[in-house]
Amino acid sequence: MADAAAYHQLLLVEDSPSLATVYQEYLRAGPYQIRHAHCIADALKFANQAMPDGVLLDLRLPDGDGLSVLRELRGRDPDLPVVVMTAHGSVALAVEAMQAGASDFLVKPFAPERLTVTVANVMERAALRRQVAELAAVAPRQGFAGFIGAAPAMQAVYRILENAAASRATVFVTGESGTGKELAAEAVHSISPRKAGPFIAINCAAIPKDLIESEIFGHVRGAFTGAVADRIGAARAADGGTLFLDEICEMDLALQGKLLRFIQTGTFQPVGSGKTLQTDVRFVCATNRDPLEEVRAGRFREDLYYRLHVIPVPLPPLRDRGDDVLALAEAFLVKSAAEEGKRFQRFDAEARAMLMRHTWPGNVRELENAIRTAVVLHDGEVVSAAMLPATVREGGAKPVPAPAPEPEIIKPAPPPAPVESRAVESTKRIRPLAETEREAIEEAVRLCGGNIAKAAAFLGISPSTLYRKQESWRRR
């Protein structure tokens, strides 16, 4: 038998006992519990004891007009569904009943299915109205735990993060680069019972493969070349708090096995040590890849995936967040203007339209960098479209057809150099990409007087990326 809470409580107001019995039999198969009142006095008495979920109301009652019951009960609950029944049907009476708040109108006699369908429809409409009212009463959050935005997709993210925070379960954040995966991890920590503990973040993609095990588990002195002192590692540093493993799918397969054991037992061994240590951490992981595809490709352990992928949090790309683009841009403008000592307060209409047109392949990080670049390179109170970086201006503009090519003038080709000498000459001009990147970054930092944030803005990367690269160079 169904739980009583699953039933609708109906009040049947009908002076004829035989008709009341017939109507109850018609509705017997439905999810209803029915109380029968044969007059106005009984109807109001039952309503005083407990307001019904719906009412079936005869208009001709021994002690008065049923419309008085309709007006009284609808006065108490304006959304109460009431189906009026009468053998004296007329257009005028129907109009009067509907004006008084009736949900529907039945003229006796009626077929069983007419009654059952009418009652089901008015009850469903009432339920939908309540749901709409409840949703309207809860205004969408404009932000949450560091996030900015009121897009429906973000409301879902906020609810997941809020519910996940109270648990010890592992949270697995997915999303494109720049969508705020680390911010999601910080949000889980900041509203969890562990908020007083440490939050330790490890970027598995930014640390060389031969050093990441030491970064996570620590090492003892002499464990490897350069290990001149003991290091506790992130696992111990995060004891009592949260350990965030960013870009988890970049982790080496051999280390994935050790991480799985750590998650299962809470124990680990520092590199070069035979001593087993124990720690209490909550895991949050993130990746910009499809983790299941990484499992299928053999790059990520299936058992580790199922151990970590407990509460998935998919972050939407910025292009799917609508007006959040402008809300974020305005917040970044205020922040950057304050940090740079500039007067900017708002964007002009053309700049706002351009921000909304751009597809933001780099997501929120790209938007923040674009606003910072505009603030660093210009001044004034209003950011115009011309002040935005070229990538944003060109990204929002329609492609311009290329001009017709000039007639080609054929010149005699010089005699080819010997193959061997050409190869030697070419390789002399090739330099390692990492070397070129480091020189470009160091030159940018020097030109910006050591200001990392400003250098990052000019380079089009986040300051945290620049800091990580500098840290990796210092370790070499």
PDB file of C-alpha atoms in Angstrom, residues 68-181:
ATOM      1  CA  SER A  68     -19.767  30.680  -0.037  1.00  0.00           C
ATOM      2  CA  VAL A  69     -17.594  27.625   0.715  1.00  0.00           C
ATOM      3  CA  LEU A  70     -15.571  28.320  -2.431  1.00  0.00           C
ATOM      4  CA  ARG A  71     -14.949  31.961  -1.444  1.00  0.00           C
ATOM      5  CA  GLU A  72     -14.085  31.052   2.157  1.00  0.00           C
ATOM      6  CA  LEU A  73     -11.580  28.312   1.304  1.00  0.00           C
ATOM      7  CA  ARG A  74      -9.971  30.204  -1.578  1.00  0.00           C
ATOM      8  CA  GLY A  75      -9.603  33.141   0.784  1.00  0.00           C
ATOM      9  CA  ARG A  76      -7.506  30.932   3.035  1.00  0.00           C
ATOM     10  CA  ASP A  77      -5.510  29.364   0.170  1.00  0.00           C
ATOM     11  CA  PRO A  78      -5.653  31.253  -3.167  1.00  0.00           C
ATOM     12  CA  ASP A  79      -4.060  28.267  -4.959  1.00  0.00           C
ATOM     13  CA  LEU A  80      -6.486  25.638  -3.606  1.00  0.00           C
ATOM     14  CA  PRO A  81      -7.909  23.640  -6.578  1.00  0.00           C
ATOM     15  CA  VAL A  82     -11.713  23.513  -6.453  1.00  0.00           C
ATOM     16  CA  VAL A  83     -13.924  21.633  -8.926  1.00  0.00           C
ATOM     17  CA  VAL A  84     -17.525  22.872  -8.840  1.00  0.00           C
ATOM     18  CA  MET A  85     -20.366  20.360  -9.512  1.00  0.00           C
ATOM     19  CA  THR A  86     -24.026  21.200 -10.081  1.00  0.00           C
ATOM     20  CA  ALA A  87     -27.111  19.823 -11.770  1.00  0.00           C
ATOM     21  CA  HIS A  88     -28.220  23.356 -12.505  1.00  0.00           C
ATOM     22  CA  GLY A  89     -25.516  24.185 -14.974  1.00  0.00           C
ATOM     23  CA  SER A  90     -25.705  27.419 -16.849  1.00  0.00           C
ATOM     24  CA  VAL A  91     -23.226  29.763 -18.458  1.00  0.00           C
ATOM     25  CA  ALA A  92     -23.953  32.458 -15.874  1.00  0.00           C
ATOM     26  CA  LEU A  93     -23.402  30.064 -12.958  1.00  0.00           C
ATOM     27  CA  ALA A  94     -20.199  28.735 -14.505  1.00  0.00           C
ATOM     28  CA  VAL A  95     -18.862  32.275 -14.986  1.00  0.00           C
ATOM     29  CA  GLU A  96     -19.735  33.182 -11.391  1.00  0.00           C
ATOM     30  CA  ALA A  97     -18.017  30.059 -10.059  1.00  0.00           C
ATOM     31  CA  MET A  98     -14.869  30.680 -12.133  1.00  0.00           C
ATOM     32  CA  GLN A  99     -14.775  34.324 -11.037  1.00  0.00           C
ATOM     33  CA  ALA A 100     -14.933  33.149  -7.433  1.00  0.00           C
ATOM     34  CA  GLY A 101     -11.860  30.994  -8.045  1.00  0.00           C
ATOM     35  CA  ALA A 102     -13.110  27.607  -9.241  1.00  0.00           C
ATOM     36  CA  SER A 103     -10.506  25.585 -11.131  1.00  0.00           C
ATOM     37  CA  ASP A 104     -13.032  23.731 -13.278  1.00  0.00           C
ATOM     38  CA  PHE A 105     -16.782  23.177 -13.668  1.00  0.00           C
ATOM     39  CA  LEU A 106     -18.766  19.915 -14.044  1.00  0.00           C
ATOM     40  CA  VAL A 107     -22.459  19.635 -14.898  1.00  0.00           C
ATOM     41  CA  LYS A 108     -24.236  16.632 -13.394  1.00  0.00           C
ATOM     42  CA  PRO A 109     -24.520  13.916 -14.503  1.00  0.00           C
ATOM     43  CA  PHE A 110     -21.001  13.252 -15.791  1.00  0.00           C
ATOM     44  CA  ALA A 111     -19.059  10.157 -16.813  1.00  0.00           C
ATOM     45  CA  PRO A 112     -16.530   8.589 -14.440  1.00  0.00           C
ATOM     46  CA  GLU A 113     -13.567   9.451 -16.701  1.00  0.00           C
ATOM     47  CA  ARG A 114     -14.716  13.071 -16.903  1.00  0.00           C
ATOM     48  CA  LEU A 115     -14.429  13.342 -13.131  1.00  0.00           C
ATOM     49  CA  THR A 116     -11.129  11.475 -12.822  1.00  0.00           C
ATOM     50  CA  VAL A 117      -9.446  13.445 -15.636  1.00  0.00           C
ATOM     51  CA  THR A 118     -10.728  16.793 -14.329  1.00  0.00           C
ATOM     52  CA  VAL A 119      -9.526  16.107 -10.771  1.00  0.00           C
ATOM     53  CA  ALA A 120      -6.133  14.835 -11.978  1.00  0.00           C
ATOM     54  CA  ASN A 121      -5.648  17.915 -14.177  1.00  0.00           C
ATOM     55  CA  VAL A 122      -6.505  20.495 -11.515  1.00  0.00           C
ATOM     56  CA  MET A 123      -4.294  18.740  -8.952  1.00  0.00           C
ATOM     57  CA  GLU A 124      -1.381  18.634 -11.410  1.00  0.00           C
ATOM     58  CA  ARG A 125      -1.783  22.315 -12.287  1.00  0.00           C
ATOM     59  CA  ALA A 126      -1.857  23.212  -8.607  1.00  0.00           C
ATOM     60  CA  ALA A 127       1.333  21.231  -7.996  1.00  0.00           C
ATOM     61  CA  LEU A 128       3.062  23.011 -10.887  1.00  0.00           C
ATOM     62  CA  ARG A 129       1.981  26.413  -9.569  1.00  0.00           C
ATOM     63  CA  ARG A 130       3.456  25.560  -6.172  1.00  0.00           C
ATOM     64  CA  GLN A 131       6.738  24.474  -7.754  1.00  0.00           C
ATOM     65  CA  VAL A 132       6.939  27.668  -9.800  1.00  0.00           C
ATOM     66  CA  ALA A 133       6.202  29.748  -6.695  1.00  0.00           C
ATOM     67  CA  GLU A 134       8.890  27.921  -4.724  1.00  0.00           C
ATOM     68  CA  LEU A 135      11.449  28.446  -7.480  1.00  0.00           C
ATOM     69  CA  ALA A 136      10.493  32.103  -7.833  1.00  0.00           C
ATOM     70  CA  ALA A 137      10.817  32.595  -4.069  1.00  0.00           C
ATOM     71  CA  VAL A 138      14.392  31.344  -4.195  1.00  0.00           C
ATOM     72  CA  ALA A 139      16.183  33.940  -6.308  1.00  0.00           C
ATOM     73  CA  PRO A 140      19.117  32.576  -8.320  1.00  0.00           C
ATOM     74  CA  ARG A 141      22.413  33.094  -6.569  1.00  0.00           C
ATOM     75  CA  GLN A 142      24.585  35.753  -8.186  1.00  0.00           C
ATOM     76  CA  GLY A 143      27.689  33.963  -6.966  1.00  0.00           C
ATOM     77  CA  PHE A 144      28.934  31.314  -4.586  1.00  0.00           C
ATOM     78  CA  ALA A 145      32.126  30.803  -2.593  1.00  0.00           C
ATOM     79  CA  GLY A 146      34.294  32.868  -4.950  1.00  0.00           C
ATOM     80  CA  PHE A 147      32.353  32.119  -8.138  1.00  0.00           C
ATOM     81  CA  ILE A 148      30.576  34.941  -9.948  1.00  0.00           C
ATOM     82  CA  GLY A 149      27.518  34.342 -12.125  1.00  0.00           C
ATOM     83  CA  ALA A 150      23.823  33.512 -12.056  1.00  0.00           C
ATOM     84  CA  ALA A 151      23.539  31.300 -15.171  1.00  0.00           C
ATOM     85  CA  PRO A 152      21.311  28.231 -14.708  1.00  0.00           C
ATOM     86  CA  ALA A 153      24.287  25.944 -15.360  1.00  0.00           C
ATOM     87  CA  MET A 154      26.159  27.616 -12.503  1.00  0.00           C
ATOM     88  CA  GLN A 155      23.172  27.280 -10.147  1.00  0.00           C
ATOM     89  CA  ALA A 156      23.482  23.513 -10.606  1.00  0.00           C
ATOM     90  CA  VAL A 157      27.227  23.705  -9.883  1.00  0.00           C
ATOM     91  CA  TYR A 158      26.588  25.714  -6.709  1.00  0.00           C
ATOM     92  CA  ARG A 159      24.099  23.116  -5.449  1.00  0.00           C
ATOM     93  CA  ILE A 160      26.484  20.216  -6.101  1.00  0.00           C
ATOM     94  CA  LEU A 161      29.399  21.970  -4.383  1.00  0.00           C
ATOM     95  CA  GLU A 162      27.237  22.925  -1.415  1.00  0.00           C
ATOM     96  CA  ASN A 163      25.949  19.372  -0.954  1.00  0.00           C
ATOM     97  CA  ALA A 164      29.354  17.790  -1.540  1.00  0.00           C
ATOM     98  CA  ALA A 165      31.182  20.014   0.954  1.00  0.00           C
ATOM     99  CA  ALA A 166      29.625  18.406   4.025  1.00  0.00           C
ATOM    100  CA  SER A 167      30.693  14.938   2.891  1.00  0.00           C
ATOM    101  CA  ARG A 168      34.085  13.238   2.959  1.00  0.00           C
ATOM    102  CA  ALA A 169      33.485  11.835  -0.519  1.00  0.00           C
ATOM    103  CA  THR A 170      36.019  12.631  -3.225  1.00  0.00           C
ATOM    104  CA  VAL A 171      34.992  15.386  -5.622  1.00  0.00           C
ATOM    105  CA  PHE A 172      36.039  15.118  -9.275  1.00  0.00           C
ATOM    106  CA  VAL A 173      35.879  18.438 -11.159  1.00  0.00           C
ATOM    107  CA  THR A 174      35.910  18.422 -14.948  1.00  0.00           C
ATOM    108  CA  GLY A 175      35.865  21.267 -17.432  1.00  0.00           C
ATOM    109  CA  GLU A 176      37.847  23.087 -20.073  1.00  0.00           C
ATOM    110  CA  SER A 177      40.979  24.996 -19.109  1.00  0.00           C
ATOM    111  CA  GLY A 178      40.150  28.287 -17.443  1.00  0.00           C
ATOM    112  CA  THR A 179      36.655  27.366 -16.209  1.00  0.00           C
ATOM    113  CA  GLY A 180      37.590  27.589 -12.516  1.00  0.00           C
ATOM    114  CA  LYS A 181      38.404  24.039 -11.431  1.00  0.00           C
TER     115      LYS A 181
END
